[in-house]
XYZ file of C-alpha atoms in Angstrom:
698
model
C -21.364 36.706 -24.238
C -20.362 37.967 -27.432
C -21.440 42.320 -28.681
C -23.548 42.801 -31.307
C -20.191 43.608 -33.403
C -19.674 39.727 -32.568
C -20.403 39.006 -36.364
C -17.236 41.494 -37.073
C -14.857 39.713 -34.550
C -16.110 36.309 -36.074
C -15.113 37.574 -39.603
C -12.160 38.875 -38.444
C -10.418 35.590 -36.635
C -11.724 34.099 -39.783
C -9.983 36.417 -42.442
C -6.837 36.354 -39.663
C -7.179 32.635 -39.880
C -6.875 32.118 -43.588
C -4.532 34.849 -44.081
C -1.920 32.813 -41.737
C -2.914 29.845 -44.258
C -2.306 31.420 -47.455
C 0.754 33.231 -45.648
C 2.555 29.345 -45.496
C 0.969 28.303 -48.668
C 3.016 31.126 -50.203
C 5.981 30.367 -48.642
C 5.259 26.380 -49.808
C 5.246 27.590 -53.178
C 8.483 29.213 -52.742
C 10.142 26.531 -51.662
C 9.076 23.789 -54.418
C 9.647 26.320 -56.383
C 13.428 26.704 -55.402
C 13.371 22.935 -54.961
C 12.504 22.733 -58.862
C 14.731 25.401 -60.384
C 17.571 23.846 -58.408
C 17.189 19.971 -60.110
C 16.780 21.733 -63.595
C 19.954 23.116 -63.252
C 21.230 19.346 -63.603
C 22.321 18.186 -67.366
C 19.773 15.653 -68.407
C 22.114 12.009 -69.186
C 19.595 10.714 -71.612
C 15.834 10.466 -72.928
C 14.504 10.042 -69.364
C 15.856 12.569 -68.459
C 15.282 14.733 -70.999
C 11.428 13.638 -69.871
C 11.552 14.124 -66.721
C 13.314 17.584 -67.135
C 10.050 18.413 -69.065
C 7.654 17.770 -66.152
C 10.002 19.104 -63.953
C 9.748 22.593 -65.647
C 5.477 21.527 -66.502
C 5.401 21.774 -62.792
C 7.554 24.907 -61.953
C 5.650 26.667 -64.847
C 2.410 25.908 -62.788
C 3.679 26.776 -59.235
C 5.008 30.397 -61.085
C 1.722 31.149 -62.693
C -0.326 30.507 -59.273
C -0.274 33.877 -58.232
C -3.249 34.601 -58.283
C -5.946 32.260 -56.264
C -3.859 30.051 -54.969
C -6.683 29.507 -52.107
C -10.371 30.854 -52.283
C -11.687 28.027 -50.438
C -12.174 25.806 -47.775
C -14.148 22.531 -47.114
C -15.084 21.432 -43.151
C -15.787 17.145 -42.891
C -18.125 16.207 -40.449
C -14.659 14.743 -39.282
C -12.807 16.864 -38.403
C -10.874 16.979 -41.558
C -9.847 20.546 -43.323
C -9.437 20.675 -47.105
C -8.374 23.804 -48.791
C -9.259 24.607 -52.333
C -7.148 26.510 -54.747
C -6.289 26.423 -58.464
C -3.148 24.112 -58.388
C -2.425 21.548 -56.302
C 0.269 22.139 -53.194
C 1.873 19.277 -51.794
C 3.698 19.609 -48.869
C 7.540 18.312 -48.396
C 6.419 15.105 -47.363
C 5.470 13.748 -50.749
C 3.502 10.680 -49.218
C 1.169 13.373 -46.944
C -1.734 14.791 -47.998
C -1.783 17.897 -50.665
C -1.988 21.443 -48.373
C -3.628 22.318 -50.892
C -6.546 20.503 -53.140
C -6.081 21.292 -56.795
C -9.636 22.831 -57.664
C -9.968 19.662 -60.336
C -9.030 17.049 -58.191
C -12.020 14.431 -57.251
C -11.465 15.538 -53.058
C -12.205 19.317 -54.638
C -15.758 18.316 -55.999
C -17.545 18.790 -52.791
C -16.996 22.369 -53.282
C -18.518 23.031 -56.066
C -21.618 20.356 -55.670
C -22.247 19.687 -51.429
C -26.187 21.295 -50.136
C -27.277 21.311 -46.926
C -29.847 18.060 -48.356
C -26.557 16.145 -49.657
C -23.841 17.245 -48.198
C -21.412 15.057 -48.936
C -19.553 14.414 -45.652
C -19.146 18.439 -45.294
C -20.094 20.745 -42.412
C -18.980 23.602 -43.579
C -18.042 25.659 -47.186
C -16.065 28.671 -46.958
C -15.436 30.966 -49.910
C -12.123 32.831 -49.877
C -11.547 36.019 -51.222
C -8.330 37.377 -51.671
C -6.412 40.378 -53.764
C -2.726 39.050 -54.225
C -1.268 37.541 -50.992
C -3.979 39.455 -48.665
C -7.445 37.626 -48.046
C -10.024 40.391 -47.878
C -12.930 38.558 -46.777
C -14.882 35.498 -46.126
C -18.103 34.089 -46.409
C -19.276 30.803 -44.963
C -22.149 28.733 -45.652
C -23.120 25.771 -43.239
C -23.559 21.983 -44.444
C -26.345 20.874 -41.634
C -29.124 20.091 -43.214
C -30.839 23.396 -42.721
C -32.415 24.226 -46.251
C -30.641 24.823 -50.302
C -29.717 27.929 -51.382
C -30.036 28.604 -55.248
C -26.163 29.155 -55.117
C -23.085 27.725 -54.178
C -21.169 30.968 -52.079
C -23.729 33.712 -53.080
C -22.017 36.356 -51.641
C -17.625 35.358 -53.987
C -20.375 34.877 -56.688
C -22.451 37.934 -56.920
C -18.882 39.979 -55.968
C -17.502 38.682 -59.232
C -20.835 39.397 -61.308
C -20.469 42.974 -60.099
C -16.960 43.453 -60.511
C -16.269 46.363 -64.014
C -16.262 44.102 -67.247
C -12.505 44.739 -68.596
C -12.910 43.191 -72.712
C -11.469 39.964 -71.336
C -12.880 36.855 -70.022
C -11.158 35.972 -66.395
C -11.090 32.331 -64.622
C -14.070 31.035 -62.176
C -12.856 28.354 -60.432
C -14.156 29.945 -57.568
C -17.449 30.684 -58.677
C -18.307 27.504 -60.485
C -21.923 26.515 -59.616
C -22.981 23.387 -59.343
C -24.708 22.531 -62.742
C -21.904 23.706 -64.069
C -19.341 21.484 -62.229
C -21.487 18.361 -63.417
C -20.929 19.247 -66.841
C -17.281 20.239 -65.952
C -16.544 17.057 -65.115
C -18.954 15.012 -67.494
C -16.899 12.081 -69.010
C -15.377 12.756 -71.773
C -16.026 9.422 -73.643
C -18.071 11.331 -76.888
C -19.896 14.189 -77.729
C -21.572 16.172 -75.138
C -23.823 18.940 -76.613
C -24.684 21.752 -73.973
C -27.862 23.893 -74.239
C -27.501 27.100 -72.153
C -29.113 30.515 -72.336
C -27.462 33.711 -72.522
C -25.268 34.473 -69.140
C -25.336 30.536 -68.039
C -21.715 30.660 -68.509
C -21.182 28.318 -71.520
C -18.006 29.292 -72.546
C -16.703 29.740 -68.624
C -17.965 25.778 -68.731
C -16.001 24.942 -71.914
C -13.117 26.652 -70.784
C -13.174 24.909 -67.558
C -13.875 21.503 -69.275
C -11.016 22.156 -71.611
C -8.640 22.342 -67.340
C -10.042 19.931 -65.742
C -9.648 17.178 -68.821
C -6.166 18.125 -69.807
C -5.785 17.598 -65.303
C -7.894 14.653 -65.254
C -7.107 12.346 -68.540
C -3.522 13.735 -68.889
C -2.200 11.989 -72.480
C -5.219 14.451 -73.881
C -2.033 17.130 -73.560
C -0.078 14.853 -76.316
C -2.818 15.276 -78.324
C -3.657 18.962 -77.511
C -7.257 20.302 -77.188
C -8.965 21.963 -80.454
C -11.354 25.090 -78.760
C -13.722 26.530 -81.451
C -14.549 29.849 -81.455
C -17.292 31.866 -83.471
C -14.496 35.013 -84.412
C -11.396 36.206 -83.876
C -12.772 39.157 -81.620
C -13.941 35.525 -79.071
C -11.046 34.612 -79.350
C -9.474 37.894 -77.995
C -11.904 37.918 -75.279
C -11.052 34.156 -74.155
C -7.248 34.160 -74.800
C -5.996 34.334 -71.235
C -8.325 32.123 -69.350
C -6.773 28.834 -70.431
C -2.790 30.441 -69.905
C -4.442 31.655 -66.557
C -5.459 28.396 -65.542
C -2.078 27.346 -66.501
C -3.374 24.868 -69.728
C -1.256 25.537 -72.966
C -1.909 22.231 -74.822
C -4.493 24.319 -76.402
C -4.965 25.456 -79.695
C -7.683 28.120 -80.688
C -9.141 28.654 -83.727
C -12.364 29.617 -86.003
C -13.500 26.935 -88.930
C -12.107 30.017 -91.118
C -8.933 29.370 -90.021
C -8.614 25.752 -89.216
C -6.897 25.194 -92.887
C -3.405 26.469 -92.386
C -1.898 29.146 -95.366
C -5.682 29.326 -96.220
C -8.015 32.473 -95.546
C -11.227 33.866 -95.665
C -11.108 36.898 -98.083
C -14.781 37.857 -98.576
C -18.183 37.376 -97.620
C -20.734 35.437 -99.467
C -24.817 36.062 -99.679
C -26.403 34.326 -96.368
C -28.347 31.812 -99.187
C -24.752 30.659 -101.044
C -23.743 30.412 -97.493
C -26.891 27.966 -96.233
C -26.327 26.017 -100.109
C -22.783 25.329 -99.336
C -23.000 23.987 -95.867
C -25.247 21.622 -96.542
C -24.042 17.506 -95.911
C -24.443 16.901 -99.494
C -21.589 18.020 -100.232
C -19.252 15.349 -98.246
C -21.113 12.951 -101.166
C -20.836 15.235 -103.570
C -17.149 14.885 -102.686
C -16.374 11.787 -102.267
C -18.118 10.755 -105.809
C -16.038 14.074 -107.803
C -12.872 12.785 -106.030
C -13.554 9.039 -107.652
C -14.180 10.338 -110.703
C -10.463 11.904 -110.794
C -9.594 8.357 -110.939
C -7.618 6.469 -114.206
C -9.646 4.570 -115.972
C -8.634 0.696 -117.039
C -7.000 0.417 -119.709
C -3.930 -1.273 -121.206
C -0.587 0.177 -120.429
C 2.836 0.291 -122.537
C 5.970 0.996 -120.412
C 9.235 1.444 -122.185
C 12.186 -0.277 -120.023
C 15.952 -0.495 -122.048
C 14.451 0.406 -125.203
C 11.954 -2.346 -125.011
C 7.943 -1.819 -124.543
C 6.021 -4.020 -122.387
C 2.322 -4.147 -122.316
C 0.582 -3.975 -118.975
C -2.871 -5.240 -120.260
C -6.200 -3.760 -118.874
C -7.252 -6.276 -116.389
C -4.219 -6.095 -114.823
C -4.531 -1.973 -114.569
C -8.069 -2.463 -113.431
C -6.943 -5.055 -110.429
C -4.387 -2.524 -109.585
C -6.562 0.523 -109.663
C -8.927 -1.405 -107.331
C -5.994 -2.846 -104.817
C -4.473 0.541 -104.443
C -7.597 2.599 -103.470
C -9.189 0.604 -100.715
C -10.957 3.558 -99.625
C -7.252 5.343 -99.329
C -7.245 8.927 -100.001
C -6.984 9.785 -104.210
C -2.830 10.614 -103.312
C -2.142 8.062 -100.896
C -3.684 5.077 -103.385
C -1.664 7.249 -106.497
C 1.156 6.090 -104.454
C 0.168 2.435 -103.724
C -0.515 1.932 -107.451
C 2.901 3.699 -108.333
C 4.424 1.177 -106.601
C 2.576 -2.318 -107.654
C 3.175 -0.973 -111.595
C 6.851 -0.575 -110.540
C 5.972 -4.654 -109.501
C 4.311 -5.383 -112.716
C 6.624 -3.489 -114.934
C 9.475 -5.531 -113.468
C 7.267 -9.032 -113.744
C 7.260 -7.967 -117.039
C 10.714 -7.658 -117.928
C 11.700 -10.829 -116.392
C 9.556 -12.732 -118.618
C 10.517 -11.328 -121.220
C 13.617 -11.425 -121.032
C 13.304 -15.514 -119.650
C 11.323 -15.757 -122.738
C 13.797 -14.586 -124.940
C 16.413 -17.013 -123.510
C 14.195 -19.695 -124.300
C 14.195 -19.241 -127.959
C 17.298 -18.501 -128.399
C 18.488 -21.902 -126.909
C 15.492 -23.528 -128.595
C 17.304 -26.193 -131.120
C 20.448 -25.778 -129.041
C 19.689 -27.681 -126.277
C 22.404 -30.273 -126.248
C 24.864 -28.198 -127.428
C 24.322 -25.236 -124.660
C 23.837 -28.716 -121.497
C 27.313 -30.065 -122.272
C 28.658 -26.482 -120.753
C 26.083 -24.961 -118.456
C 26.884 -26.225 -114.728
C 25.503 -27.510 -111.975
C 23.985 -25.197 -110.107
C 26.287 -23.975 -107.496
C 29.437 -24.984 -108.981
C 31.016 -21.882 -109.955
C 28.747 -19.482 -108.157
C 27.384 -18.766 -110.444
C 22.839 -18.413 -110.432
C 20.012 -16.223 -112.179
C 19.790 -14.980 -114.843
C 23.331 -15.349 -116.462
C 22.460 -19.087 -116.244
C 19.170 -20.032 -116.870
C 17.673 -17.018 -117.931
C 15.797 -16.501 -114.487
C 16.241 -13.458 -112.475
C 16.938 -14.216 -108.547
C 15.298 -12.169 -106.124
C 18.211 -10.024 -105.805
C 18.581 -8.770 -109.120
C 14.358 -8.840 -109.629
C 14.264 -5.910 -106.032
C 17.124 -4.323 -107.156
C 15.550 -4.380 -111.107
C 12.699 -2.987 -109.216
C 14.700 -0.208 -107.141
C 15.868 1.200 -110.440
C 12.365 1.172 -112.189
C 11.038 3.440 -109.124
C 13.691 5.656 -109.200
C 13.399 6.169 -112.991
C 12.437 9.351 -114.030
C 10.686 8.192 -117.233
C 8.629 5.897 -115.617
C 8.018 9.035 -112.946
C 6.889 10.987 -115.671
C 4.909 7.745 -116.662
C 2.918 7.376 -113.776
C 2.158 11.392 -113.331
C 0.695 11.133 -117.241
C -1.991 8.104 -115.798
C -2.418 9.148 -112.202
C -1.549 12.927 -111.843
C -1.234 14.651 -108.537
C -4.066 17.100 -107.987
C -4.038 20.463 -106.861
C -7.262 20.231 -103.752
C -7.823 24.070 -104.806
C -7.524 23.648 -107.960
C -9.799 20.790 -108.111
C -12.530 22.622 -105.859
C -12.537 25.686 -108.042
C -13.196 22.958 -111.256
C -16.216 21.315 -109.454
C -17.350 24.984 -108.522
C -17.022 26.353 -111.802
C -19.015 23.508 -113.941
C -22.249 23.401 -113.965
C -22.322 19.980 -115.421
C -19.971 18.432 -112.712
C -22.017 19.831 -110.387
C -25.313 18.142 -111.561
C -23.669 15.025 -111.833
C -22.079 14.721 -108.204
C -24.492 17.226 -106.465
C -27.867 15.408 -108.158
C -29.694 17.064 -104.909
C -29.081 20.471 -105.670
C -31.056 22.740 -108.049
C -30.366 24.609 -111.691
C -30.972 27.950 -108.898
C -28.563 26.606 -106.636
C -25.806 26.129 -109.366
C -25.878 28.802 -110.924
C -25.192 30.432 -107.655
C -22.679 28.168 -106.783
C -21.318 28.599 -110.250
C -21.221 32.544 -110.760
C -19.952 32.835 -107.036
C -16.857 30.395 -107.454
C -15.404 33.215 -110.528
C -14.601 35.070 -107.852
C -10.784 36.091 -105.819
C -10.457 34.503 -103.099
C -12.365 31.884 -100.597
C -15.349 32.677 -98.655
C -15.921 30.992 -95.542
C -18.780 27.966 -97.118
C -15.195 27.422 -99.082
C -13.275 26.367 -96.156
C -14.947 23.215 -95.093
C -15.555 22.140 -98.991
C -11.948 22.767 -99.932
C -10.944 20.698 -96.067
C -12.965 17.690 -97.549
C -11.665 17.823 -100.755
C -7.899 17.944 -99.158
C -9.053 15.219 -97.001
C -10.337 12.906 -99.725
C -7.250 13.873 -101.836
C -5.179 13.156 -99.041
C -1.271 14.937 -99.424
C 1.372 14.015 -102.008
C 3.805 13.736 -100.162
C 4.803 13.441 -96.240
C 4.922 17.086 -94.970
C 7.400 17.571 -92.051
C 5.939 18.133 -88.872
C 6.752 21.694 -87.445
C 8.796 22.077 -84.995
C 7.666 23.395 -81.556
C 5.108 22.386 -78.642
C 2.417 19.592 -79.010
C 0.288 23.090 -79.710
C 2.457 24.427 -82.300
C 2.876 21.465 -84.264
C -1.516 20.452 -84.318
C -1.190 24.474 -85.299
C 0.821 23.521 -88.465
C -0.468 20.379 -89.672
C -3.958 20.137 -90.980
C -4.728 16.500 -90.929
C -3.486 16.409 -86.942
C -6.076 14.296 -84.465
C -6.551 16.177 -81.709
C -7.628 14.120 -77.692
C -10.380 16.814 -77.518
C -12.712 19.233 -79.458
C -14.588 22.330 -77.697
C -16.869 23.770 -79.516
C -18.287 27.383 -78.683
C -21.494 28.952 -80.424
C -21.990 25.676 -81.648
C -25.044 26.717 -82.803
C -23.684 28.808 -85.287
C -21.891 25.901 -86.801
C -22.967 24.064 -90.887
C -23.138 20.531 -91.647
C -19.984 20.346 -93.667
C -18.265 22.749 -90.517
C -19.408 19.848 -88.220
C -17.507 17.448 -90.685
C -14.209 19.489 -90.659
C -14.911 19.272 -86.421
C -15.185 14.756 -86.752
C -11.735 14.952 -89.510
C -9.995 16.613 -86.195
C -11.210 13.980 -83.741
C -12.675 10.569 -85.016
C -13.038 9.165 -81.245
C -15.821 11.848 -81.339
C -14.737 13.296 -77.670
C -16.121 16.886 -78.391
C -17.852 19.409 -76.342
C -19.813 21.828 -77.646
C -21.706 24.487 -76.233
C -24.381 26.813 -77.327
C -27.557 28.227 -77.660
C -29.754 27.171 -80.352
C -32.042 30.617 -79.611
C -29.563 32.396 -80.301
C -28.837 30.567 -83.793
C -27.701 33.330 -86.553
C -26.104 31.375 -89.332
C -27.258 30.647 -92.609
C -28.287 27.159 -91.950
C -32.030 26.274 -91.371
C -31.382 24.127 -88.071
C -34.166 25.000 -85.045
C -33.325 22.266 -82.801
C -29.947 20.200 -81.848
C -30.913 17.088 -83.420
C -31.176 18.739 -86.990
C -28.283 20.387 -86.241
C -26.001 17.632 -85.980
C -28.116 14.567 -87.375
C -26.134 14.094 -90.497
C -22.635 13.715 -88.240
C -23.745 12.360 -85.109
C -26.809 10.778 -85.939
C -28.689 10.318 -82.611
C -24.970 9.285 -80.307
C -24.725 12.461 -78.126
C -25.528 13.145 -75.063
C -27.501 16.666 -74.200
C -27.126 18.439 -70.909
C -28.703 21.997 -70.227
C -27.712 25.116 -68.125
C -31.044 26.699 -66.653
C -29.583 29.605 -64.682
C -28.916 32.783 -65.768
C -25.606 34.749 -63.569
C -24.690 37.266 -66.262
C -27.524 39.165 -67.215
C -29.755 41.246 -64.620
C -33.485 40.157 -63.769
C -34.794 43.786 -64.751
C -32.960 42.874 -69.176
C -34.254 39.003 -69.050
C -37.796 40.487 -68.080
C -37.455 41.586 -71.991
C -36.651 38.196 -73.679
C -39.612 35.951 -73.573
C -41.728 37.837 -76.462
C -38.533 38.335 -78.330
C -37.818 34.063 -78.147
C -41.229 33.688 -79.030
C -41.152 36.532 -81.902
C -38.359 34.269 -83.034
C -40.297 31.475 -83.117
C -39.028 29.459 -80.115
C -40.672 27.504 -77.324
C -38.156 27.720 -75.349
C -38.174 29.397 -71.992
C -35.582 31.825 -71.127
C -32.809 31.416 -68.664
C -33.923 32.373 -65.287
C -32.089 35.174 -63.818
C -30.691 35.106 -60.185
C -29.937 38.450 -59.578
C -30.964 42.000 -60.252
C -29.032 44.553 -61.092
C -31.658 47.162 -59.769
C -31.484 49.656 -62.744
C -34.194 49.375 -65.279
C -33.622 49.161 -68.638
C -34.293 52.534 -70.245
C -35.070 53.466 -74.250
C -34.253 56.578 -75.797
C -36.540 57.907 -79.233
C -34.736 59.531 -81.852
C -35.175 60.439 -85.631
C -32.551 59.093 -87.842
C -30.822 62.657 -88.671
C -30.457 63.026 -84.650
C -29.316 59.460 -84.037
C -25.712 59.904 -84.522
C -25.660 62.698 -82.190
C -28.231 61.129 -79.087
C -26.020 57.602 -79.765
C -22.822 59.684 -79.375
C -24.045 61.721 -75.891
C -25.970 58.521 -74.258
C -22.544 56.351 -75.137
C -20.378 59.130 -72.915
C -22.835 58.925 -69.872
C -22.379 55.409 -70.279
C -18.889 55.503 -69.984
C -18.998 58.004 -67.349
C -21.097 55.842 -65.310
C -18.954 52.677 -65.991
C -15.797 54.063 -65.940
C -12.625 51.486 -65.558
C -15.295 48.982 -67.441
C -16.830 48.446 -70.342
C -19.621 50.083 -72.946
C -20.592 47.659 -75.762
C -22.325 49.296 -78.324
C -24.547 47.097 -80.713
C -26.485 48.321 -83.967
C -27.554 47.519 -87.289
C -25.303 46.126 -90.185
C -26.318 49.246 -92.259
C -25.907 51.710 -89.610
C -22.815 51.369 -88.793
C -21.250 53.221 -91.144
C -22.325 56.589 -90.333
C -22.172 55.301 -86.743
C -18.391 55.078 -86.982
C -18.084 58.595 -88.031
C -19.904 59.635 -84.761
C -18.541 57.334 -81.828
C -15.366 57.691 -83.066
C -12.733 55.054 -82.282
C -15.516 52.967 -80.552
C -15.828 49.312 -81.544
C -19.563 48.946 -83.216
C -20.567 45.654 -83.464
C -23.854 44.042 -85.212
C -25.771 41.542 -83.109
C -23.425 38.301 -84.834
C -20.068 39.845 -83.772
C -21.245 40.120 -80.011
C -22.291 36.731 -79.752
C -20.516 35.675 -76.617
C -19.007 39.128 -75.281
C -20.175 40.702 -72.142
C -20.319 44.263 -71.199
C -21.094 46.271 -67.529
C -23.036 48.295 -70.253
C -24.883 48.536 -73.521
C -25.834 51.077 -75.693
C -28.593 49.293 -78.166
C -29.431 50.819 -81.485
C -32.922 50.492 -83.383
C -33.777 46.908 -82.061
C -36.018 47.438 -85.433
C -33.067 47.598 -87.470
C -31.868 44.156 -86.339
C -35.140 42.308 -86.576
C -35.522 43.714 -90.183
C -32.101 41.578 -90.837
C -32.465 37.649 -91.732
C -32.306 35.772 -88.173
C -33.108 39.293 -86.352
C -35.391 38.167 -83.295
C -32.484 36.096 -82.598
C -29.933 38.378 -83.092
C -31.897 40.570 -81.209
C -32.135 38.180 -78.048
C -28.630 38.049 -78.423
C -27.789 41.946 -78.406
C -30.207 42.310 -75.374
C -28.477 39.658 -72.924
C -25.058 41.250 -73.524
C -25.033 43.550 -70.232
C -24.032 42.463 -66.851
C -25.779 46.064 -65.325
C -27.432 48.995 -67.667
C -29.075 48.350 -70.976
C -29.987 51.401 -72.937
C -31.681 50.914 -75.855
C -31.919 54.004 -79.057
C -34.878 53.225 -81.401
C -36.102 55.437 -84.317
C -39.280 57.464 -84.310
């Protein structure tokens, strides 16, 4: 009979069992690494060998990175099979045998995230294995015997992870993913998937782990890379190490402001102007504007060998129409030049033949005596009968195509356009805006033209610049930058990605959505966000409105409904804030409690900096080893900065997507007074994992 401490004995036995397995897995990883390293010492002899070496290096790098989480789970099937789940797959020495460890992204690992007592999926038990480096520190067992479904998968492991101190960097979560998260991560990548999720539901975790899953499942995506779009550089820094930790490097992380290589946002802009310039109408306006830059049909007279050769207006019109055919401006210009070169060559040949015909008139009988039969002496072409041979005509076309004078003539007819200059010209010219963007009001145009005189680009200029650059096309073919697929993709504006992931997608304007589609015409897109946390200047209050101009109705909706991060004590404050924001959505359901009630401190404006400094010091002491976030209205940040030293003070918008152990929220009334203020307050309230302290002004 077991004694009262039998659970501890059982836990110790389970830990010892998993430790033995982890030791064996680590040893196997070292053997495989050594074998791969040895194979890489053999020089590659051809392209096939080099390709194989690239694959071997990728495998070796993956093995070397898998230092933590080599195993984190185990599935015991009802048929007696046992499968361990880890961050990478680990094979036996016998390549034909089942893997020792199943990669968390593999189909065989899915029951680890989705099996329940009601739907055990052939599993008798799920075990979460907690490790610290090479040591097993604990196990959590979940029987899957139909005794009733719990709300969380691996509740002990999940809550332990949530209670850990925040480091200022997001960590991987493959060991604690939940059922509704896993369903989105593994969803088909056949079209746009838009995921609505409130604060703390793991939207970013889902988005990043979906990238890792897609690159594992659809290997061809790695050839085109995946673009991850985030709301800010601070956010990208926060998530920077997640995908490398998951072994993925074929990824480009950017914001919409940094999507065009070499272009930088250097100034802010009024919200109303940002809303105007973010509207979908600009796509059509820019298309009309670029069409207006095409040359008008007219007779052209080209000089060749001292003579002018006219190309009539109807022929020129045909050349222009044939050249355009949906092509960008500069590509059409190149085609037009090629056609014009041919037309000039034909005109020169016809003129030469006509001149010879004129010379021959009246001398036919005499010339006939001296003109040899074709082929008698090998001569042919214009030196025999005035008609140019195919070879002569090709040579003439080549000389015309490389002639500098002709090139200057084509430039005068169809000049190259710099997209920056072209956009500036449009934005500073009220008459052009009225003609090409008729939906803009007089007031809209006045705002645009006044702002366009400023130096540098504002955020809303970047999508317009991207659109006009795409419509104009590159005047030449820029060389592809060297390096990895991610480096090549990052350096080319026109790169087409295998998949795009957008975090905080509710912030994108309609023109920013156009930027996304240009980079992924296949529409293989995953967008995650919370429409109730929208802070941007656009007017969208629902996903259908936000994407109608670009995606229409061709997108799939998914939802994350459970809040894992933000404690119940804080989430209970959010319902009235959402209602004040005009939302009809319910906040996500919190599944954990921190046991710390939110605290409100009132102070006068004159005492605010000192009280904020004291409160921050208290929170830092309490959450030593973790992070404390300070969020305040933009207007208060200068004064608070002097009092709080080097502590970053964020606006609600800047805090989006981040999380802290504790949040010091300063002057919530000041935040609600800002544009979309209640949406911003909803963001600010929900950043903490443990404690919220609010400083209110009396």
